[in-house]
Amino acid sequence: MDAYLVAILTIAGIYIILALALNLQFGLTGLVNFGVVGFFCLGAYASGIATESFHAPFVGGLCVAMVTGAVAGGLLALLSLRLSGDFLAIVTLGFAETIRLIFNNEDWLTGGPKGLLIMTRPVLADYSRSANAWMVLAVVLTGAVLTLALMLRLAGTPYGRVLRAIREDELVPATLGKNVFVYRLQSFVIGSVLMAAAGSLYAHYVQTITPDNFTTPVAILVWMSVIVGGPGNMLGSVIGALVVVTIYEGSRFLTPWLGFLDAEQVSALRFIVIGTVLILVIRFRPEGLLPEPKHTPVVPATRRPALKG
Amino acid sequence: MTEPRADAPPRIEANGLTKRFSGVTVVDNVSFLVEPGQILGLIGPNGAGKTTLFNLMSGVLKPDAGRLVVNGVEASGLPPHRLARLGLVRTFQLARELDKLTVLENVLLAARTNAGESLTGALFRPAAVRLDERAATERAREMLALVSLSDHESKPAANLSGGQKKLLEMARCLMAEADTILLDEIAAGVAPHLVDEIALLIQRLNREHGKTFVVIEHNIGFIRALASRVVVMAAGRVLAEGSFAHVSANPAVVESYLGQAA
């Protein structure tokens, strides 16, 4: 049970990073990225190949993953960010599927459907299994906390205000002198880098990755985390990811009470539960569990003329 | 105070601006000058191409032909943010307030320099961000006071009335420190007492702050009271140009526009 809790928390930490990255892109900037899993996959394989084929240490693999994510995000953004939101959605969806198919077919590089075995761990290998699991968890949570700090900073500064303005109506910030394209590009690339970093953490945590780990349902879980938690609210994404992962992973504890269903049916049931939660949230609390925070001015409002007079 | 210098270049110099939409010429070879300190009225019947002309001047649309020079700088085909930085900002015919941002945030967004708006500034220069944001907040409050929206600063902009939204757009333009402001039907759909207030505000900004305005308006009284020069458009072309008295005496103008407006 203890080991299982550590495992769930590790997965939750990875989903928190993914959800925060998507919240920057969608919640703040309004960019519809359906290709979350593509960047996640790319980061996982880039990191795995760097450490296994080129014997880089874990940190090296993480850096390679982030650079790969940045390049892929930048190229995709240059291709499609000038187009409207729907185009970006389709392009990113196609990107994720393309990445998965490439990795499935290029056996020489990725091991194909058999998977890529990753021996390099983010921590020293000399400890017991459980100590190791705790240390991997610590690494993932550190990543999640750093990501959260970065997002809170970006969302809380005038930078975040420009992103929210672009989300509301891009013509307004443009006619007030903001280079909308540059902001969108930055937001998209930062999100892509973080998704790839999450992929690297995931790869070195599960140690065997196959293209089957990176199908669209992963992206759907990340989207649900953002929608349920509250788009535009960074703490909301943390809570949303925790809720979604808890339902998804925790539902297997219900198996003993669901004797009339076989394992596959129970597994399908998880998506039904998550889908129901999503529908309920959108119906009864469309702004998410935590609505977008109200931004308070740096100088408190005073009735100055009255005070001076 | 931004008193225009005697040798200042025209704020806007449009030369043969043309825009076609799938074969229909909406703006047809339009040329005019806007001198510093002027309030130029732009009138004409619906579909005359006035708003399209604004879209060309603010970079929202690119002209198919013609030149645009803003404050002496070649500006043909520049994107909106570059034109804004040249000192030219606009309001929209249907107010485009940013609904989920507060009234104050709507105005803060227009600040010309704010360290916290760049990625590196936001992450690595916290002191400069705080300083700039504090200065911007104080300035934004002055702008809100000018348009009498101070009491509403913490409301989401969506909660303002139609007229207040137009005033909010005006405050944003002022915050942007632009010297030329394009107003697209700022008085349309606004309560009558607010129309007078807007007219007085434009006059005051023009006299005391040296702001130049180009005003599209169907309210002829509003144009008569404000505009030092009037350009009349019809069917994409400039029909007449001059003082209000001059153009309103022009039979072609009376026939195409003023006659039906009166």
XYZ file of C-alpha atoms in Angstrom:
571
model
C 0.000 0.000 0.000
C 2.837 2.328 0.914
C 4.601 1.566 -2.354
C 1.366 2.094 -4.226
C 0.867 5.509 -2.660
C 4.382 6.508 -3.698
C 3.636 5.325 -7.233
C 0.366 7.278 -7.463
C 2.025 10.415 -6.122
C 4.859 10.100 -8.639
C 2.399 9.794 -11.516
C 0.375 12.667 -10.058
C 3.518 14.818 -9.908
C 4.164 14.175 -13.598
C 0.557 15.014 -14.480
C 0.776 18.180 -12.397
C 3.683 19.356 -14.562
C 1.752 18.489 -17.743
C -1.398 20.224 -16.495
C 0.511 23.370 -15.472
C 2.175 23.504 -18.885
C -1.181 23.166 -20.634
C -2.711 25.747 -18.317
C -0.059 28.249 -19.434
C -0.892 27.531 -23.078
C -4.661 27.176 -22.837
C -5.753 28.694 -19.531
C -3.705 31.892 -19.819
C -3.011 32.307 -23.533
C -6.003 30.511 -25.068
C -3.884 28.203 -27.252
C -5.679 24.932 -27.917
C -2.939 22.285 -27.785
C -4.411 18.815 -28.310
C -0.906 17.453 -28.817
C 0.138 17.421 -25.160
C 0.979 13.729 -25.387
C 3.200 14.357 -28.441
C 5.546 16.597 -26.487
C 5.373 14.233 -23.505
C 6.328 11.321 -25.803
C 9.061 13.293 -27.531
C 10.643 14.222 -24.200
C 10.469 10.648 -22.934
C 12.166 9.179 -26.001
C 14.691 12.014 -26.368
C 15.761 11.538 -22.775
C 15.779 7.732 -23.023
C 17.815 7.705 -26.222
C 20.269 10.279 -24.840
C 20.923 8.240 -21.701
C 20.852 4.726 -23.182
C 22.403 5.175 -26.637
C 24.709 8.039 -25.755
C 25.286 7.254 -22.074
C 24.328 10.693 -20.872
C 23.504 11.015 -17.167
C 19.856 11.622 -16.182
C 20.344 15.385 -16.053
C 21.807 15.276 -19.559
C 18.786 13.324 -20.761
C 16.448 15.836 -19.121
C 18.244 18.710 -20.859
C 18.113 16.933 -24.231
C 14.395 16.349 -23.708
C 13.784 20.032 -22.916
C 15.788 21.244 -25.918
C 13.933 18.794 -28.170
C 10.633 20.013 -26.743
C 11.645 23.622 -27.390
C 12.625 22.937 -30.989
C 9.485 20.909 -31.721
C 7.261 23.468 -29.989
C 8.932 26.336 -31.825
C 8.604 24.694 -35.244
C 4.992 23.730 -34.668
C 4.198 27.227 -33.416
C 5.836 28.880 -36.403
C 3.800 26.613 -38.650
C 0.435 27.241 -37.070
C 0.275 30.048 -34.496
C -0.528 32.677 -37.095
C -3.581 30.623 -37.911
C -6.614 30.671 -35.681
C -7.179 28.440 -32.664
C -8.935 25.606 -34.497
C -6.046 25.143 -36.865
C -3.602 24.893 -33.991
C -5.818 22.249 -32.394
C -5.786 20.064 -35.507
C -2.084 20.572 -36.186
C -1.117 19.617 -32.626
C -3.389 16.584 -32.689
C -1.743 15.466 -35.922
C 1.680 16.155 -34.458
C 1.085 13.893 -31.455
C -0.125 11.050 -33.634
C 2.807 11.494 -36.048
C 5.342 11.385 -33.226
C 3.831 8.189 -31.842
C 3.784 6.499 -35.256
C 7.378 7.485 -35.991
C 8.564 6.057 -32.680
C 6.499 2.941 -33.284
C 8.144 2.314 -36.641
C 11.749 3.424 -36.262
C 12.862 0.283 -34.420
C 16.570 1.014 -34.813
C 16.194 4.169 -32.736
C 13.383 3.457 -30.323
C 12.940 -0.294 -30.166
C 9.564 0.136 -31.844
C 6.524 -1.475 -30.237
C 8.787 -3.660 -28.044
C 9.711 -0.535 -26.181
C 12.815 1.222 -24.995
C 14.460 -0.067 -21.835
C 15.897 2.750 -19.740
C 18.395 1.778 -17.051
C 19.519 5.286 -16.122
C 17.731 6.486 -13.010
C 17.409 10.010 -11.690
C 18.887 8.850 -8.357
C 21.755 6.726 -7.067
C 21.077 3.049 -7.701
C 22.653 1.710 -4.526
C 19.645 1.872 -2.260
C 16.737 -0.447 -1.651
C 13.795 -0.460 -4.051
C 11.557 1.490 -1.731
C 14.204 4.085 -0.917
C 14.724 4.520 -4.627
C 11.010 4.981 -5.236
C 10.894 7.693 -2.578
C 13.851 9.462 -4.145
C 12.285 9.372 -7.626
C 9.157 10.807 -6.059
C 11.251 13.570 -4.483
C 12.781 14.417 -7.879
C 9.348 14.518 -9.562
C 7.810 16.628 -6.814
C 10.744 19.030 -6.956
C 10.068 19.395 -10.667
C 6.376 19.978 -9.994
C 7.079 22.605 -7.332
C 9.561 24.437 -9.567
C 7.037 24.387 -12.413
C 4.315 25.704 -10.130
C 6.585 28.514 -8.914
C 7.416 29.466 -12.503
C 3.748 29.459 -13.514
C 2.621 31.492 -10.505
C 5.281 34.043 -11.316
C 4.348 34.294 -14.984
C 0.622 34.427 -14.223
C 1.065 37.056 -11.522
C 3.194 39.537 -13.461
C 2.191 41.950 -16.240
C 3.422 39.202 -18.602
C 0.487 37.046 -17.555
C -1.853 40.004 -18.034
C -0.768 40.314 -21.660
C -1.326 36.570 -22.147
C -4.838 36.815 -20.665
C -5.562 39.806 -22.886
C -4.510 37.781 -25.939
C -6.823 35.001 -24.785
C -9.761 37.401 -24.471
C -9.304 39.293 -27.751
C -5.959 39.342 -29.549
C -6.765 42.477 -31.535
C -6.856 44.613 -28.389
C -3.305 43.936 -27.127
C -2.092 44.125 -30.758
C -3.551 47.592 -31.287
C -2.052 48.648 -27.948
C 1.458 47.789 -29.114
C 1.968 44.201 -27.928
C 3.545 41.751 -30.344
C 0.918 39.028 -30.011
C 2.828 36.500 -32.095
C 5.929 36.666 -29.894
C 3.850 36.171 -26.730
C 2.016 33.200 -28.214
C 5.269 31.678 -29.400
C 6.863 32.058 -25.965
C 3.859 30.630 -24.180
C 3.649 27.669 -26.536
C 7.380 26.910 -26.370
C 7.591 27.167 -22.562
C 4.653 24.781 -22.307
C 6.259 22.386 -24.802
C 9.555 22.395 -22.899
C 7.777 21.568 -19.637
C 5.758 18.777 -21.269
C 8.962 17.276 -22.658
C 10.598 17.552 -19.220
C 7.625 15.681 -17.759
C 8.208 13.029 -20.427
C 11.814 12.674 -19.348
C 10.798 12.221 -15.692
C 8.197 9.669 -16.739
C 10.654 7.690 -18.884
C 13.209 7.374 -16.119
C 10.523 6.524 -13.612
C 8.753 3.705 -15.515
C 12.036 2.589 -17.168
C 10.319 0.930 -20.129
C 8.508 3.140 -22.598
C 6.537 1.976 -25.596
C 4.584 4.136 -28.047
C 1.457 2.690 -26.455
C 2.195 4.761 -23.342
C 1.594 7.898 -25.374
C -1.871 7.661 -26.858
C -4.547 10.372 -26.890
C -6.152 9.353 -23.545
C -3.068 10.772 -21.788
C -3.747 14.159 -23.390
C -7.403 13.851 -22.420
C -6.477 13.286 -18.773
C -4.274 16.394 -18.854
C -7.048 18.447 -20.436
C -9.462 17.193 -17.803
C -7.033 18.198 -15.061
C -6.958 21.761 -16.405
C -10.716 22.009 -17.027
C -11.726 20.455 -13.704
C -9.125 22.433 -11.727
C -10.017 25.734 -13.400
C -8.374 27.169 -16.525
C -6.234 30.168 -15.666
C -5.730 29.072 -12.066
C -2.361 27.400 -11.488
C -3.230 25.902 -8.093
C -6.398 24.650 -9.760
C -4.319 22.609 -12.191
C -2.472 20.991 -9.273
C -5.758 20.045 -7.645
C -7.275 19.000 -10.970
C -4.342 16.692 -11.726
C -4.580 15.186 -8.227
C -8.323 14.579 -8.634
C -8.006 13.043 -12.096
C -5.040 10.818 -11.210
C -6.687 9.729 -7.971
C -9.856 8.698 -9.787
C -7.904 7.077 -12.595
C -5.399 5.171 -10.490
C -7.479 4.762 -7.374
C -10.416 3.168 -9.122
C -8.573 -0.137 -9.266
C -9.120 -0.450 -5.499
C -12.788 -0.776 -6.302
C -12.200 -4.070 -8.141
C -13.072 -6.252 -5.098
C -16.499 -4.600 -4.923
C -17.073 -4.899 -8.637
C -16.863 -8.703 -8.873
C -19.383 -8.786 -11.667
C -16.993 -6.864 -13.951
C -13.759 -8.215 -15.365
C -10.497 -6.255 -15.213
C -10.944 -4.742 -18.644
C -14.415 -3.491 -17.819
C -13.165 -1.935 -14.582
C -10.458 -0.188 -16.562
C -13.044 1.184 -18.984
C -15.148 2.264 -16.022
C -12.406 4.706 -15.004
C -12.943 6.756 -18.115
C -16.676 6.719 -17.528
C -16.148 8.075 -14.011
C -13.714 10.751 -15.197
C -16.019 11.709 -18.053
C -18.926 12.033 -15.637
C -16.886 14.255 -13.327
C -15.966 16.439 -16.295
C -19.595 16.763 -17.397
C -20.697 17.625 -13.865
C -17.978 20.249 -13.486
C -18.778 21.876 -16.829
C -22.500 21.825 -16.030
C -22.391 23.087 -12.471
C -19.051 24.856 -12.159
C -17.826 25.882 -15.611
C -15.043 28.026 -14.152
C -13.514 24.895 -12.549
C -12.958 23.987 -8.919
C -10.755 27.060 -8.452
C -11.815 30.009 -10.656
C -9.261 32.327 -12.185
C -7.795 34.436 -9.379
C -8.855 38.074 -9.185
C -5.804 40.197 -9.705
C -5.353 42.858 -7.087
C -3.516 46.051 -8.004
C 0.025 46.536 -6.643
C -0.987 49.882 -5.207
C -4.176 49.558 -3.171
C -6.994 51.784 -4.328
C -7.344 54.889 -2.206
C -9.641 57.840 -2.532
C -6.665 60.129 -2.723
C -8.383 63.478 -3.321
C -10.507 62.902 -0.234
C -7.494 61.929 1.866
C -5.396 64.876 0.727
C -8.221 67.370 1.063
C 1.767 68.225 -22.504
C 2.822 67.212 -25.960
C 2.678 70.493 -27.857
C 3.280 69.715 -31.510
C 6.383 71.394 -32.854
C 5.925 73.841 -35.692
C 7.944 71.672 -38.066
C 6.345 68.398 -36.906
C 5.450 66.033 -39.749
C 1.766 65.277 -40.301
C 0.407 62.741 -37.843
C -1.051 60.726 -40.678
C -0.367 61.010 -44.359
C -2.526 58.680 -46.434
C -1.763 58.521 -50.120
C -3.965 56.569 -52.490
C -5.009 53.943 -49.927
C -6.994 51.200 -51.628
C -8.594 48.030 -50.297
C -10.560 45.449 -52.249
C -12.572 42.543 -50.915
C -13.031 39.873 -53.596
C -13.322 42.351 -56.419
C -15.299 45.022 -54.566
C -13.240 48.145 -53.967
C -14.197 49.227 -50.465
C -11.594 51.948 -50.066
C -10.722 53.514 -53.385
C -7.630 55.668 -53.744
C -8.155 57.680 -50.555
C -5.667 60.413 -49.694
C -5.704 62.881 -46.826
C -3.534 64.542 -44.231
C -4.028 64.724 -40.493
C -2.032 67.567 -38.993
C -0.866 67.558 -35.360
C -3.481 68.956 -33.015
C -6.323 68.468 -35.456
C -9.686 66.855 -34.831
C -10.621 65.361 -38.161
C -14.195 64.226 -38.633
C -14.763 61.310 -40.989
C -18.369 61.059 -42.119
C -20.346 59.340 -44.811
C -23.197 56.894 -45.304
C -23.023 53.291 -44.089
C -20.775 51.235 -46.310
C -18.742 54.258 -47.398
C -15.558 52.496 -46.225
C -14.865 54.539 -43.095
C -14.193 51.617 -40.768
C -12.181 49.811 -43.440
C -10.084 52.959 -43.736
C -9.532 52.835 -39.947
C -8.550 49.185 -40.255
C -5.984 50.152 -42.891
C -4.632 52.977 -40.737
C -4.341 50.811 -37.626
C -2.735 47.849 -39.392
C -5.666 45.500 -38.849
C -5.937 45.201 -42.642
C -3.170 45.627 -45.180
C -3.846 48.008 -48.098
C -3.800 46.598 -51.617
C -2.294 49.839 -52.830
C -1.252 53.217 -51.488
C 1.063 54.563 -48.834
C 0.620 55.389 -45.184
C 3.081 57.588 -43.311
C 2.668 58.035 -39.560
C 4.612 60.778 -37.805
C 7.001 60.897 -40.726
C 7.678 57.147 -40.674
C 6.757 54.892 -43.597
C 4.011 52.692 -42.141
C 2.363 50.963 -45.109
C 1.501 47.373 -44.247
C 2.920 47.466 -40.705
C 1.219 45.177 -38.162
C -1.022 46.812 -35.518
C 1.525 46.674 -32.688
C 4.110 48.557 -34.756
C 1.607 51.273 -35.649
C 0.664 51.579 -31.986
C 4.309 52.116 -31.139
C 4.467 54.858 -33.757
C 1.866 56.698 -31.690
C -1.357 55.688 -33.412
C -4.062 53.865 -31.447
C -7.750 53.276 -32.024
C -11.043 52.346 -30.474
C -13.491 49.918 -32.037
C -16.984 50.461 -33.391
C -18.261 47.757 -31.059
C -16.333 48.240 -27.823
C -13.774 45.472 -27.385
C -13.272 45.444 -23.659
C -11.430 42.454 -22.217
C -14.322 40.961 -20.279
C -12.515 38.879 -17.692
C -9.899 41.500 -16.881
C -10.763 44.208 -14.394
C -11.330 47.744 -15.600
C -7.963 48.730 -14.108
C -6.210 45.802 -15.804
C -7.740 46.796 -19.138
C -6.029 50.158 -18.806
C -2.779 48.790 -17.330
C -2.401 46.593 -20.382
C -1.856 49.691 -22.494
C 1.199 50.883 -20.541
C 3.911 51.669 -23.023
C 6.886 50.399 -21.071
C 6.516 47.825 -18.361
C 9.470 45.584 -17.476
C 7.085 42.892 -16.289
C 5.620 42.457 -19.740
C 8.747 40.815 -21.105
C 9.522 37.216 -20.240
C 13.012 37.950 -18.963
C 11.793 40.986 -17.049
C 8.999 39.042 -15.379
C 11.391 36.280 -14.299
C 14.654 38.022 -13.514
C 14.001 41.680 -12.699
C 11.485 41.681 -9.846
C 12.512 45.128 -8.602
C 12.045 46.775 -12.005
C 8.732 44.938 -12.452
C 7.412 46.253 -9.147
C 8.577 49.791 -9.858
C 7.102 49.907 -13.367
C 3.857 48.307 -12.304
C 3.461 50.772 -9.447
C 4.035 53.727 -11.780
C 1.693 52.204 -14.366
C -1.031 51.653 -11.769
C -0.871 55.270 -10.667
C -1.022 56.478 -14.258
C -3.849 54.087 -15.096
C -5.856 55.535 -12.173
C -5.311 59.039 -13.550
C -6.637 57.881 -16.927
C -9.644 56.252 -15.275
C -10.286 59.490 -13.384
C -10.195 61.418 -16.686
C -12.978 59.253 -18.094
C -14.860 59.102 -14.766
C -14.474 55.364 -14.292
C -12.477 55.467 -11.056
C -15.269 53.919 -9.007
C -15.378 50.889 -11.285
C -11.688 49.963 -11.381
C -11.990 46.589 -9.660
C -15.042 45.414 -11.631
C -14.625 42.950 -14.482
C -14.878 45.035 -17.657
C -17.821 42.873 -18.753
C -19.934 44.548 -16.050
C -19.661 48.066 -17.522
C -22.464 49.679 -19.500
C -22.081 50.183 -23.242
C -21.083 53.809 -22.856
C -18.666 53.041 -20.055
C -16.981 50.436 -22.232
C -16.338 53.122 -24.846
C -14.875 55.362 -22.174
C -12.697 52.465 -21.068
C -11.365 52.155 -24.620
C -10.605 55.867 -24.538
C -8.705 55.443 -21.256
C -6.674 52.629 -22.823
C -5.741 54.867 -25.757
C -4.621 57.599 -23.362
C -2.622 55.127 -21.291
C -0.820 54.052 -24.475
C 0.580 57.608 -24.710
C -0.386 57.778 -28.359
C -0.449 61.197 -29.943
C -3.085 60.220 -32.502
C -6.313 58.476 -31.544
C -8.774 57.002 -34.024
C -12.317 56.926 -32.606
C -14.742 54.653 -34.427
C -18.297 55.748 -33.561
C -17.423 56.416 -29.951
C -20.780 58.117 -29.362
C -22.942 55.431 -31.005
C -25.242 53.610 -28.624
C -24.165 55.792 -25.736
C -26.588 57.548 -23.398
C -27.034 61.251 -24.414
C -25.511 62.727 -21.237
C -22.462 60.510 -21.764
C -22.149 61.713 -25.380
C -21.716 65.286 -24.142
C -19.187 64.088 -21.619
C -17.220 62.283 -24.329
C -17.279 65.376 -26.568
C -15.969 67.547 -23.735
C -13.282 64.992 -22.980
C -12.108 64.934 -26.610
C -11.989 68.721 -26.669
C -10.047 68.845 -23.428
C -7.528 66.204 -24.518
C -7.069 68.049 -27.770
C -6.525 71.468 -26.172
C -4.687 70.549 -22.995
C -2.769 67.474 -24.063
C -2.269 68.212 -27.763
C -3.851 64.918 -28.817
C -4.830 64.523 -32.444
C -8.109 62.759 -33.237
C -9.729 61.190 -36.237
C -13.402 60.698 -35.446
C -15.875 58.537 -37.344
C -19.359 59.527 -36.276
C -22.911 59.545 -37.576
C -23.992 62.062 -34.954
C -23.658 65.205 -37.082
C -24.019 67.546 -34.107
C -21.099 65.815 -32.468
C -18.946 66.301 -35.593
C -20.034 69.923 -36.012
C -19.056 70.712 -32.437
C -15.715 68.935 -32.509
C -14.149 68.647 -35.929
C -11.808 71.319 -37.234
C -11.844 69.584 -40.601
C -14.202 67.055 -42.118
C -13.610 64.377 -44.733
C -16.765 63.017 -46.369
C -16.580 59.546 -47.861
C -19.038 57.789 -50.140
C -18.648 54.486 -51.953
C -15.022 54.179 -50.906
C -13.919 57.581 -52.201
C -13.353 60.985 -50.679
C -16.356 63.038 -51.752
C -15.485 66.328 -50.114
C -13.063 67.778 -47.633
C -12.838 70.990 -45.643
C -14.490 72.801 -42.755
C -17.892 71.567 -41.621
C -19.567 74.654 -43.113
C -17.736 74.083 -46.385
C -18.666 70.422 -46.828
C -22.223 70.848 -45.591
C -22.755 73.432 -48.348
C -21.608 70.943 -50.966
C -24.647 69.669 -52.917
C -23.061 66.261 -53.507
C -22.568 65.786 -49.770
C -26.098 66.874 -48.991
C -27.433 64.466 -51.558
C -25.371 61.442 -50.581
C -25.386 61.827 -46.831
C -26.461 64.917 -44.975
C -29.809 65.061 -46.721
C -30.777 61.654 -45.495
C -29.289 62.234 -42.054
C -31.250 65.435 -41.557
